[in-house]
mmCIF file of C-alpha atoms in Angstrom:
data_model
loop_
_atom_site.group_PDB
_atom_site.id
_atom_site.type_symbol
_atom_site.label_atom_id
_atom_site.label_comp_id
_atom_site.label_asym_id
_atom_site.label_seq_id
_atom_site.Cartn_x
_atom_site.Cartn_y
_atom_site.Cartn_z
ATOM 1 C CA MET L 1 0.000 0.000 0.000
ATOM 2 C CA SER L 2 1.545 3.305 -0.978
ATOM 3 C CA ARG L 3 1.788 6.075 1.562
ATOM 4 C CA PRO L 4 -0.596 9.041 1.316
ATOM 5 C CA GLU L 5 2.324 11.499 1.624
ATOM 6 C CA ASP L 6 3.745 10.164 -1.642
ATOM 7 C CA GLN L 7 0.559 10.875 -3.531
ATOM 8 C CA GLY L 8 0.664 14.650 -3.379
ATOM 9 C CA PRO L 9 0.269 17.542 -0.956
ATOM 10 C CA ALA L 10 -2.072 17.116 1.995
ATOM 11 C CA GLU L 11 -4.493 19.826 0.909
ATOM 12 C CA LEU L 12 -5.090 17.965 -2.345
ATOM 13 C CA TYR L 13 -4.975 14.446 -0.956
ATOM 14 C CA TYR L 14 -7.611 15.231 1.644
ATOM 15 C CA GLY L 15 -10.219 16.480 -0.789
ATOM 16 C CA ASP L 16 -13.927 16.375 -0.081
ATOM 17 C CA ALA L 17 -14.322 12.657 -0.704
ATOM 18 C CA GLU L 18 -11.213 11.612 1.180
ATOM 19 C CA ALA L 19 -12.085 13.888 4.124
ATOM 20 C CA GLN L 20 -15.484 12.237 4.495
ATOM 21 C CA LYS L 21 -13.995 8.768 4.134
ATOM 22 C CA TYR L 22 -11.298 9.503 6.683
ATOM 23 C CA THR L 23 -13.699 10.906 9.238
ATOM 24 C CA ASN L 24 -16.313 8.179 8.927
ATOM 25 C CA ASN L 25 -13.886 5.283 8.984
ATOM 26 C CA SER L 26 -14.371 3.588 12.340
ATOM 27 C CA ARG L 27 -10.895 2.078 12.287
ATOM 28 C CA ILE L 28 -9.269 5.480 11.789
ATOM 29 C CA GLN L 29 -11.515 6.965 14.458
ATOM 30 C CA LYS L 30 -10.388 4.296 16.894
ATOM 31 C CA ILE L 31 -6.704 4.771 16.083
ATOM 32 C CA GLN L 32 -6.996 8.555 16.321
ATOM 33 C CA ALA L 33 -8.704 8.264 19.677
ATOM 34 C CA GLU L 34 -6.038 5.931 21.022
ATOM 35 C CA MET L 35 -3.268 8.171 19.740
ATOM 36 C CA THR L 36 -4.866 11.262 21.223
ATOM 37 C CA HIS L 37 -5.248 9.652 24.619
ATOM 38 C CA ARG L 38 -1.660 8.457 24.479
ATOM 39 C CA ALA L 39 -0.459 11.907 23.427
ATOM 40 C CA LEU L 40 -2.315 13.523 26.309
ATOM 41 C CA GLU L 41 -0.799 10.980 28.643
ATOM 42 C CA LEU L 42 2.656 11.992 27.410
ATOM 43 C CA LEU L 43 1.833 15.681 27.684
ATOM 44 C CA ALA L 44 1.347 15.045 31.401
ATOM 45 C CA LEU L 45 -0.699 18.175 31.940
ATOM 46 C CA PRO L 46 -1.604 19.126 35.478
ATOM 47 C CA PRO L 47 -4.956 17.445 36.187
ATOM 48 C CA ASP L 48 -8.290 19.233 36.428
ATOM 49 C CA GLN L 49 -7.122 22.469 34.905
ATOM 50 C CA PRO L 50 -8.804 23.914 31.872
ATOM 51 C CA LEU L 51 -5.798 24.612 29.690
ATOM 52 C CA PHE L 52 -5.386 26.014 26.218
ATOM 53 C CA LEU L 53 -3.953 23.507 23.749
ATOM 54 C CA LEU L 54 -2.883 23.559 20.126
ATOM 55 C CA ASP L 55 -3.900 20.709 17.831
ATOM 56 C CA ILE L 56 -1.458 20.676 14.924
ATOM 57 C CA GLY L 57 -3.067 19.133 11.880
ATOM 58 C CA CYS L 58 -6.458 18.939 13.536
ATOM 59 C CA GLY L 59 -8.145 17.722 10.360
ATOM 60 C CA SER L 60 -11.805 16.959 10.849
ATOM 61 C CA GLY L 61 -11.500 17.331 14.595
ATOM 62 C CA LEU L 62 -11.319 13.656 15.549
ATOM 63 C CA SER L 63 -8.784 14.411 18.264
ATOM 64 C CA GLY L 64 -10.382 17.783 18.955
ATOM 65 C CA GLU L 65 -13.563 16.028 20.028
ATOM 66 C CA ILE L 66 -11.618 14.188 22.673
ATOM 67 C CA LEU L 67 -10.055 17.434 23.851
ATOM 68 C CA ASP L 68 -13.562 18.893 24.091
ATOM 69 C CA GLU L 69 -14.747 15.935 26.131
ATOM 70 C CA LEU L 70 -11.858 16.322 28.541
ATOM 71 C CA GLY L 71 -12.643 20.005 29.016
ATOM 72 C CA TYR L 72 -9.662 21.562 27.265
ATOM 73 C CA ILE L 73 -10.033 24.708 25.227
ATOM 74 C CA TRP L 74 -8.119 24.325 21.991
ATOM 75 C CA ALA L 75 -7.264 25.815 18.650
ATOM 76 C CA GLY L 76 -6.521 23.690 15.622
ATOM 77 C CA VAL L 77 -4.597 24.291 12.424
ATOM 78 C CA ASP L 78 -4.794 22.252 9.232
ATOM 79 C CA ILE L 79 -3.902 22.769 5.611
ATOM 80 C CA ALA L 80 -6.783 20.861 4.043
ATOM 81 C CA PRO L 81 -9.903 23.052 3.627
ATOM 82 C CA SER L 82 -12.127 20.018 3.077
ATOM 83 C CA MET L 83 -11.076 18.516 6.390
ATOM 84 C CA LEU L 84 -11.778 21.802 8.179
ATOM 85 C CA GLN L 85 -15.174 21.944 6.497
ATOM 86 C CA VAL L 86 -15.974 18.513 7.920
ATOM 87 C CA ALA L 87 -14.789 19.748 11.317
ATOM 88 C CA LEU L 88 -17.214 22.696 11.052
ATOM 89 C CA GLU L 89 -20.064 20.360 10.181
ATOM 90 C CA ARG L 90 -19.233 18.201 13.181
ATOM 91 C CA GLU L 91 -19.405 21.331 15.340
ATOM 92 C CA VAL L 92 -16.206 20.964 17.293
ATOM 93 C CA GLU L 93 -15.598 23.599 19.935
ATOM 94 C CA GLY L 94 -12.091 24.700 19.001
ATOM 95 C CA ASP L 95 -11.061 27.556 16.761
ATOM 96 C CA LEU L 96 -9.887 26.373 13.367
ATOM 97 C CA PHE L 97 -7.203 27.883 11.166
ATOM 98 C CA LEU L 98 -6.295 27.141 7.590
ATOM 99 C CA GLN L 99 -2.545 27.097 7.888
ATOM 100 C CA ASP L 100 0.500 25.383 6.451
ATOM 101 C CA ILE L 101 2.525 24.301 9.453
ATOM 102 C CA GLY L 102 5.634 24.285 7.252
ATOM 103 C CA GLN L 103 5.247 28.069 7.044
ATOM 104 C CA GLY L 104 5.424 28.507 10.782
ATOM 105 C CA PHE L 105 2.914 29.788 13.308
ATOM 106 C CA GLY L 106 1.797 33.356 13.791
ATOM 107 C CA PHE L 107 0.639 33.179 17.371
ATOM 108 C CA ARG L 108 2.024 35.402 20.104
ATOM 109 C CA PRO L 109 4.802 33.834 22.184
ATOM 110 C CA GLY L 110 3.677 31.704 25.078
ATOM 111 C CA SER L 111 0.109 31.333 23.892
ATOM 112 C CA PHE L 112 -0.420 27.629 24.440
ATOM 113 C CA ASP L 113 -0.038 25.306 27.391
ATOM 114 C CA GLY L 114 0.812 22.361 25.179
ATOM 115 C CA ALA L 115 0.511 20.953 21.689
ATOM 116 C CA ILE L 116 -0.418 17.623 20.180
ATOM 117 C CA SER L 117 -0.078 16.452 16.636
ATOM 118 C CA ILE L 118 -1.493 13.126 15.518
ATOM 119 C CA SER L 119 -0.071 11.580 12.342
ATOM 120 C CA VAL L 120 0.907 14.850 10.700
ATOM 121 C CA LEU L 121 4.669 15.335 10.814
ATOM 122 C CA GLN L 122 5.341 12.920 7.954
ATOM 123 C CA TRP L 123 3.639 15.392 5.641
ATOM 124 C CA LEU L 124 6.462 17.843 6.273
ATOM 125 C CA LEU L 125 8.923 15.406 4.774
ATOM 126 C CA THR L 126 7.796 16.085 1.234
ATOM 127 C CA SER L 127 8.303 19.456 -0.389
ATOM 128 C CA PRO L 128 5.395 21.205 -2.103
ATOM 129 C CA SER L 129 7.702 22.871 -4.634
ATOM 130 C CA SER L 130 11.333 23.008 -5.694
ATOM 131 C CA HIS L 131 11.853 26.410 -4.051
ATOM 132 C CA PRO L 132 14.723 26.367 -1.510
ATOM 133 C CA ASN L 133 12.319 27.648 1.148
ATOM 134 C CA ASP L 134 10.225 24.549 0.663
ATOM 135 C CA THR L 135 12.736 21.796 1.348
ATOM 136 C CA PRO L 136 11.796 19.444 4.196
ATOM 137 C CA PRO L 137 14.594 20.716 6.502
ATOM 138 C CA ALA L 138 13.589 24.356 5.920
ATOM 139 C CA ARG L 139 9.939 23.579 6.594
ATOM 140 C CA LEU L 140 10.714 21.498 9.662
ATOM 141 C CA THR L 141 13.001 24.214 11.044
ATOM 142 C CA ARG L 142 10.352 26.908 10.614
ATOM 143 C CA PHE L 143 7.775 24.621 12.157
ATOM 144 C CA PHE L 144 9.766 23.737 15.248
ATOM 145 C CA THR L 145 11.258 27.167 15.945
ATOM 146 C CA THR L 146 7.905 28.936 15.738
ATOM 147 C CA LEU L 147 6.180 26.137 17.637
ATOM 148 C CA TYR L 148 8.546 26.491 20.580
ATOM 149 C CA ALA L 149 7.948 30.208 20.557
ATOM 150 C CA VAL L 150 4.181 29.881 20.817
ATOM 151 C CA LEU L 151 4.338 27.359 23.645
ATOM 152 C CA ARG L 152 4.480 28.471 27.250
ATOM 153 C CA ASN L 153 7.738 27.738 29.034
ATOM 154 C CA PRO L 154 7.911 25.083 30.378
ATOM 155 C CA SER L 155 5.583 22.972 28.339
ATOM 156 C CA ARG L 156 5.507 20.006 26.010
ATOM 157 C CA ALA L 157 4.508 19.070 22.525
ATOM 158 C CA VAL L 158 3.760 15.501 21.565
ATOM 159 C CA PHE L 159 3.973 14.282 18.000
ATOM 160 C CA GLN L 160 2.846 10.981 16.641
ATOM 161 C CA PHE L 161 4.001 10.375 13.111
ATOM 162 C CA TYR L 162 4.765 7.675 10.593
ATOM 163 C CA PRO L 163 8.397 7.809 9.531
ATOM 164 C CA GLU L 164 9.325 5.826 6.462
ATOM 165 C CA THR L 165 13.017 5.410 7.121
ATOM 166 C CA ASP L 166 15.545 5.835 9.897
ATOM 167 C CA ASP L 167 16.920 8.905 8.164
ATOM 168 C CA GLN L 168 13.602 10.670 8.496
ATOM 169 C CA ILE L 169 13.536 10.043 12.233
ATOM 170 C CA THR L 170 17.067 11.422 12.512
ATOM 171 C CA LEU L 171 16.155 14.478 10.459
ATOM 172 C CA ILE L 172 13.104 15.270 12.533
ATOM 173 C CA THR L 173 14.749 14.736 15.894
ATOM 174 C CA THR L 174 17.877 16.743 15.062
ATOM 175 C CA ILE L 175 15.849 19.698 13.849
ATOM 176 C CA ALA L 176 13.481 19.415 16.791
ATOM 177 C CA ARG L 177 16.412 19.528 19.209
ATOM 178 C CA LYS L 178 17.921 22.711 17.812
ATOM 179 C CA PRO L 179 15.567 25.406 19.139
ATOM 180 C CA ALA L 180 15.260 24.209 22.719
ATOM 181 C CA SER L 181 16.890 21.843 25.106
ATOM 182 C CA VAL L 182 14.747 18.955 24.275
ATOM 183 C CA VAL L 183 13.961 15.534 25.493
ATOM 184 C CA GLU L 184 12.785 13.122 22.926
ATOM 185 C CA LEU L 185 11.369 9.680 23.246
ATOM 186 C CA SER L 186 10.306 7.383 20.601
ATOM 187 C CA SER L 187 8.146 4.356 20.861
ATOM 188 C CA THR L 188 6.293 1.803 18.903
ATOM 189 C CA ILE L 189 2.632 1.466 19.324
ATOM 190 C CA PRO L 190 2.019 -2.119 18.373
ATOM 191 C CA ILE L 191 -1.279 -1.664 16.569
ATOM 192 C CA HIS L 192 0.619 -0.584 13.474
ATOM 193 C CA ALA L 193 3.165 -3.344 13.432
ATOM 194 C CA ARG L 194 0.795 -5.360 11.301
ATOM 195 C CA HIS L 195 1.316 -2.898 8.484
ATOM 196 C CA ALA L 196 5.091 -2.815 8.926
ATOM 197 C CA LYS L 197 4.916 0.823 9.884
ATOM 198 C CA CYS L 198 6.525 2.151 12.956
ATOM 199 C CA SER L 199 5.013 5.031 14.756
ATOM 200 C CA SER L 200 6.899 7.269 17.083
ATOM 201 C CA VAL L 201 5.740 9.489 19.830
ATOM 202 C CA SER L 202 8.270 12.209 20.358
ATOM 203 C CA CYS L 203 8.006 14.409 23.322
ATOM 204 C CA MET L 204 9.716 17.731 23.480
ATOM 205 C CA ASP L 205 10.037 19.540 26.653
ATOM 206 C CA VAL L 206 11.919 22.326 28.232
ATOM 207 C CA ASP L 207 12.248 21.106 31.777
ATOM 208 C CA ASN L 208 12.711 17.390 31.706
ATOM 209 C CA GLU L 209 11.188 16.597 35.025
ATOM 210 C CA GLY L 210 8.628 13.896 35.481
ATOM 211 C CA LEU L 211 8.659 12.892 31.863
ATOM 212 C CA PRO L 212 6.364 9.959 31.292
ATOM 213 C CA ARG L 213 7.959 6.779 30.108
ATOM 214 C CA GLY L 214 7.663 5.765 26.501
ATOM 215 C CA LEU L 215 6.416 2.419 25.355
ATOM 216 C CA ASN L 216 9.947 1.494 24.349
ATOM 217 C CA GLY L 217 10.235 -1.440 26.675
ATOM 218 C CA GLU L 218 7.037 -3.114 25.684
ATOM 219 C CA ASP L 219 7.972 -4.815 22.493
ATOM 220 C CA PRO L 220 11.591 -4.208 21.603
ATOM 221 C CA ASN L 221 11.575 -6.519 18.601
ATOM 222 C CA GLU L 222 8.774 -4.787 16.844
ATOM 223 C CA GLU L 223 10.503 -1.578 15.893
ATOM 224 C CA LYS L 224 13.778 -3.321 15.275
ATOM 225 C CA ARG L 225 12.246 -5.582 12.697
ATOM 226 C CA ASN L 226 11.023 -2.583 10.794
ATOM 227 C CA VAL L 227 14.123 -0.466 10.805
ATOM 228 C CA THR L 228 17.169 -2.753 10.687
ATOM 229 C CA PHE L 229 18.941 -2.558 7.315
ATOM 230 C CA GLU L 230 16.597 0.230 6.313
ATOM 231 C CA ARG L 231 19.395 2.187 4.651
ATOM 232 C CA ARG L 232 20.890 -0.775 2.900
ATOM 233 C CA ARG L 233 17.503 -1.751 1.562
ATOM 234 C CA ALA L 234 16.892 1.734 0.231
ATOM 235 C CA ARG L 235 20.320 1.787 -1.382
ATOM 236 C CA GLU L 236 19.829 -1.594 -2.970
ATOM 237 C CA ARG L 237 16.477 -0.558 -4.314
ATOM 238 C CA LEU L 238 18.077 2.513 -5.829
ATOM 239 C CA HIS L 239 21.065 0.845 -7.471
ATOM 240 C CA GLY L 240 19.544 -2.526 -8.208
ATOM 241 C CA LYS L 241 21.444 -5.278 -6.451
ATOM 242 C CA LYS L 242 23.286 -7.677 -8.765
ATOM 243 C CA LYS L 243 21.416 -10.883 -8.370
ATOM 244 C CA LYS L 244 23.509 -14.041 -8.214
ATOM 245 C CA LYS L 245 22.627 -16.157 -11.196
ATOM 246 C CA GLY L 246 21.401 -19.609 -10.462
ATOM 247 C CA GLY L 247 23.839 -21.044 -13.027
ATOM 248 C CA ILE L 248 24.612 -24.643 -13.868
ATOM 249 C CA ASP L 249 27.168 -25.975 -11.420
ATOM 250 C CA LYS L 250 28.158 -29.437 -10.247
ATOM 251 C CA GLU L 251 25.677 -29.417 -7.412
ATOM 252 C CA TRP L 252 22.811 -28.634 -9.747
ATOM 253 C CA ILE L 253 23.835 -31.333 -12.268
ATOM 254 C CA LEU L 254 24.084 -33.973 -9.558
ATOM 255 C CA LYS L 255 20.686 -33.023 -8.256
ATOM 256 C CA LYS L 256 19.131 -33.297 -11.708
ATOM 257 C CA LYS L 257 20.767 -36.638 -12.461
ATOM 258 C CA GLU L 258 19.544 -38.030 -9.160
ATOM 259 C CA LEU L 259 16.060 -36.811 -10.022
ATOM 260 C CA TYR L 260 16.141 -38.481 -13.458
ATOM 261 C CA ARG L 261 17.320 -41.763 -11.950
ATOM 262 C CA GLN L 262 14.462 -41.656 -9.448
ATOM 263 C CA ARG L 263 12.026 -41.182 -12.298
ATOM 264 C CA GLY L 264 13.488 -44.205 -14.035
ATOM 265 C CA LYS L 265 14.931 -42.347 -17.022
ATOM 266 C CA GLN L 266 17.304 -44.384 -19.199
ATOM 267 C CA ASP L 267 20.869 -43.340 -20.151
ATOM 268 C CA VAL L 268 21.547 -41.034 -17.218
ATOM 269 C CA PRO L 269 25.381 -40.642 -17.301
ATOM 270 C CA ASN L 270 27.320 -41.923 -14.340
ATOM 271 C CA ASP L 271 28.666 -39.454 -11.778
ATOM 272 C CA SER L 272 32.441 -38.997 -11.843
ATOM 273 C CA LYS L 273 35.070 -36.485 -10.864
ATOM 274 C CA TYR L 274 34.609 -34.917 -14.328
ATOM 275 C CA THR L 275 30.914 -34.191 -13.740
ATOM 276 C CA GLY L 276 30.154 -30.510 -14.262
ATOM 277 C CA ARG L 277 33.671 -29.624 -15.341
ATOM 278 C CA ARG L 278 34.311 -27.362 -18.279
ATOM 279 C CA ARG L 279 35.993 -28.882 -21.373
ATOM 280 C CA LYS L 280 39.366 -27.581 -22.449
ATOM 281 C CA PRO L 281 39.139 -24.830 -25.021
ATOM 282 C CA VAL L 282 39.623 -26.364 -28.462
ATOM 283 C CA PHE L 283 40.884 -24.532 -31.512
ATOM 284 C CA MET K 1 -15.044 30.571 14.366
ATOM 285 C CA VAL K 2 -12.515 33.269 15.041
ATOM 286 C CA ARG K 3 -13.170 34.101 18.642
ATOM 287 C CA LEU K 4 -11.491 36.989 20.350
ATOM 288 C CA ILE K 5 -9.569 34.569 22.537
ATOM 289 C CA THR K 6 -7.595 33.331 19.562
ATOM 290 C CA HIS K 7 -7.607 36.689 17.844
ATOM 291 C CA ASN K 8 -5.834 38.042 20.906
ATOM 292 C CA LEU K 9 -3.053 35.520 20.354
ATOM 293 C CA LEU K 10 -2.731 36.020 16.643
ATOM 294 C CA ALA K 11 0.058 38.123 15.170
ATOM 295 C CA CYS K 12 1.126 38.557 11.566
ATOM 296 C CA HIS K 13 3.801 36.026 10.638
ATOM 297 C CA VAL K 14 4.974 37.376 7.294
ATOM 298 C CA ARG K 15 8.764 37.353 7.133
ATOM 299 C CA GLY K 16 10.304 40.597 8.352
ATOM 300 C CA CYS K 17 7.026 41.786 9.810
ATOM 301 C CA THR K 18 8.094 41.908 13.429
ATOM 302 C CA THR K 19 6.979 45.255 14.810
ATOM 303 C CA ASN K 20 3.466 46.566 15.136
ATOM 304 C CA ASN K 21 2.173 43.246 13.766
ATOM 305 C CA PHE K 22 -0.351 42.790 16.564
ATOM 306 C CA PRO K 23 -3.308 42.930 16.835
ATOM 307 C CA LEU K 24 -4.692 42.235 13.409
ATOM 308 C CA ALA K 25 -7.529 44.599 12.609
ATOM 309 C CA PHE K 26 -10.930 43.198 11.664
ATOM 310 C CA LYS K 27 -12.476 44.352 8.417
ATOM 311 C CA ASP K 28 -15.988 43.847 6.949
ATOM 312 C CA VAL K 29 -16.919 41.362 9.635
ATOM 313 C CA GLU K 30 -20.045 39.312 10.117
ATOM 314 C CA ILE K 31 -20.563 38.320 13.730
ATOM 315 C CA GLN K 32 -22.473 35.487 15.282
ATOM 316 C CA LEU K 33 -23.147 35.073 18.966
ATOM 317 C CA ARG K 34 -23.085 31.535 20.293
ATOM 318 C CA GLU K 35 -23.412 30.604 23.889
ATOM 319 C CA ALA K 36 -20.527 28.770 25.510
ATOM 320 C CA GLU K 37 -20.090 27.153 28.864
ATOM 321 C CA PHE K 38 -18.925 29.593 31.532
ATOM 322 C CA ASN K 39 -15.670 28.406 33.057
ATOM 323 C CA GLN K 40 -14.336 30.700 35.739
ATOM 324 C CA ASP K 41 -11.081 28.845 36.391
ATOM 325 C CA PHE K 42 -10.118 28.888 32.749
ATOM 326 C CA LEU K 43 -10.697 32.636 32.505
ATOM 327 C CA ARG K 44 -8.640 33.351 35.594
ATOM 328 C CA GLY K 45 -5.842 31.151 34.306
ATOM 329 C CA PHE K 46 -5.952 32.748 30.886
ATOM 330 C CA LEU K 47 -5.977 36.353 32.033
ATOM 331 C CA PRO K 48 -2.180 36.768 32.308
ATOM 332 C CA LYS K 49 -1.797 35.709 28.670
ATOM 333 C CA LEU K 50 -4.177 38.347 27.369
ATOM 334 C CA GLU K 51 -3.020 41.572 25.847
ATOM 335 C CA TRP K 52 -5.683 43.685 27.551
ATOM 336 C CA ARG K 53 -5.365 46.850 25.505
ATOM 337 C CA ALA K 54 -5.707 44.929 22.231
ATOM 338 C CA LEU K 55 -8.670 42.980 23.545
ATOM 339 C CA VAL K 56 -10.590 46.048 24.635
ATOM 340 C CA ASP K 57 -9.884 47.860 21.365
ATOM 341 C CA THR K 58 -10.917 44.885 19.269
ATOM 342 C CA ALA K 59 -14.072 44.394 21.317
ATOM 343 C CA LYS K 60 -14.906 48.041 20.777
ATOM 344 C CA SER K 61 -14.360 47.707 17.042
ATOM 345 C CA LEU K 62 -16.939 44.920 17.175
ATOM 346 C CA ASN K 63 -19.350 47.207 19.104
ATOM 347 C CA ASP K 64 -18.920 45.608 22.490
ATOM 348 C CA GLN K 65 -18.240 48.140 25.243
ATOM 349 C CA SER K 66 -18.661 45.883 28.251
ATOM 350 C CA LEU K 67 -14.977 45.655 29.225
ATOM 351 C CA PRO K 68 -13.206 48.271 31.372
ATOM 352 C CA ASP K 69 -10.129 49.976 29.961
ATOM 353 C CA THR K 70 -7.849 48.519 32.591
ATOM 354 C CA PRO K 71 -8.250 45.026 34.024
ATOM 355 C CA PRO K 72 -9.257 44.941 37.705
ATOM 356 C CA ALA K 73 -6.885 43.455 40.259
ATOM 357 C CA PRO K 74 -7.345 39.685 40.676
ATOM 358 C CA GLU K 75 -9.036 40.000 44.076
ATOM 359 C CA GLN K 76 -11.548 42.496 42.731
ATOM 360 C CA MET K 77 -12.790 40.322 39.910
ATOM 361 C CA ASP K 78 -16.437 39.654 40.449
ATOM 362 C CA THR K 79 -18.668 37.320 38.551
ATOM 363 C CA GLU K 80 -20.110 40.183 36.588
ATOM 364 C CA PHE K 81 -16.717 41.120 35.183
ATOM 365 C CA LEU K 82 -15.841 37.508 34.405
ATOM 366 C CA LYS K 83 -19.190 37.001 32.669
ATOM 367 C CA ALA K 84 -18.492 40.009 30.468
ATOM 368 C CA LEU K 85 -14.993 38.738 29.744
ATOM 369 C CA HIS K 86 -16.391 35.307 28.973
ATOM 370 C CA HIS K 87 -18.864 36.798 26.539
ATOM 371 C CA VAL K 88 -16.209 38.814 24.721
ATOM 372 C CA LEU K 89 -13.613 36.058 24.609
ATOM 373 C CA LEU K 90 -15.629 32.966 23.866
ATOM 374 C CA GLU K 91 -19.070 33.863 22.588
ATOM 375 C CA ILE K 92 -18.403 36.372 19.824
ATOM 376 C CA HIS K 93 -17.633 34.451 16.658
ATOM 377 C CA VAL K 94 -16.453 36.234 13.548
ATOM 378 C CA GLU K 95 -17.806 34.265 10.619
ATOM 379 C CA GLU K 96 -16.890 36.282 7.538
ATOM 380 C CA GLY K 97 -14.563 39.156 6.771
ATOM 381 C CA ALA K 98 -10.827 39.643 6.992
ATOM 382 C CA MET K 99 -7.996 40.457 9.345
ATOM 383 C CA VAL K 100 -5.454 43.021 8.240
ATOM 384 C CA CYS K 101 -1.942 43.474 9.576
ATOM 385 C CA ALA K 102 -1.361 47.076 10.602
ATOM 386 C CA ASN K 103 2.321 46.923 9.652
ATOM 387 C CA CYS K 104 2.662 45.069 6.356
ATOM 388 C CA GLY K 105 -0.954 45.195 5.260
ATOM 389 C CA HIS K 106 -1.267 41.459 4.651
ATOM 390 C CA VAL K 107 -4.914 40.455 4.518
ATOM 391 C CA TYR K 108 -5.963 37.197 6.153
ATOM 392 C CA PRO K 109 -9.405 36.447 4.768
ATOM 393 C CA ILE K 110 -11.963 34.729 6.993
ATOM 394 C CA SER K 111 -14.505 32.595 5.254
ATOM 395 C CA ASN K 112 -17.030 30.365 6.921
ATOM 396 C CA GLY K 113 -15.415 31.084 10.249
ATOM 397 C CA ILE K 114 -12.000 29.802 9.195
ATOM 398 C CA PRO K 115 -9.204 32.314 8.729
ATOM 399 C CA ASN K 116 -6.839 31.610 5.892
ATOM 400 C CA MET K 117 -3.332 31.993 7.323
ATOM 401 C CA LEU K 118 -1.480 30.733 4.249
ATOM 402 C CA LEU K 119 1.391 32.885 3.014
ATOM 403 C CA GLN K 120 2.841 33.388 -0.436
ATOM 404 C CA GLU K 121 6.292 32.044 -1.192
ATOM 405 C CA HIS K 122 7.957 35.470 -1.015
ATOM 406 C CA GLU K 123 6.473 36.112 2.427
ATOM 407 C CA LEU K 124 8.252 33.162 4.043
#
């Protein structure tokens, strides 16, 4: 199954039809809900306080609904107008903004008590155009620097995303570390292992006290299986590995002769030390 | 659904536009009033984040005079004041219109309650 990010920019991919499909799909709803709850767990907000949160890539408000239920006031940004339209129809409570997160945020510093972003960051890894301002590192840098500015200090932002390769994880985490002293954890949530995707929850934070533990310990083999030899595999795919030819060698000849004898074929030559040897070149 | 609570946090983010880029001025607005749940703790917690001057001016530009020019001290806040603040912050929804940056003049159009914050390539 090809990845949605490879099929074009988010605002086009999530058109009217796809937005409806996405929102009404019970499996996606369930995953989104689980991810949102997990993200809130990692945010570790002080309990019973009505705080002001930012939902990055809020889409049709699937995670926003959960924020509403839990009594948070929130604002959401998304780049796909169709998704926001669905969010309006579903009457979520938060304020919605049509915004490209790769262009940075325009909020005043210290506006939000925390931020969550569910399956969004991978969209920043493709560039919308060939302009130097639009490369993934430039977009990620703008995103993270402005995000840290709009968050209160200290506070956290939790991202759940679907990286394709190890390199992407490295890229995201190095850029995320630059603007602030940052703690990052990454974990696999096993529901996606079935699709050979690994999902990471990264948690950025300015004071690193009382950081909740990641799910790292739960199933160490799962993520490993997905990412070992990732680079080599990509390289081989690019260059086309020279496949060893299954040529005719002694082993193969002996196997065939044995097979013919078993089938009762007449005139199968006897095996000898000359079997499978090349003849001398003859002029 | 641009409410004044988010409007009060919103500054222009065009590149190089760093001074006098807040608050964005409303233009040709259509307003809807929708009731919201009154939450005293949230308001008290949010008060330090507000830019009071900008809030009062914006409220006035939307024909709402209920807020005093200077915020009362925390111990003097009565329910009446908080109710007025609640109304201004969370119940006034701007549905159509635009927001204009006072410095660079960039226009952020609002349609169907959603402001379009997208920038052009040269504004990044």
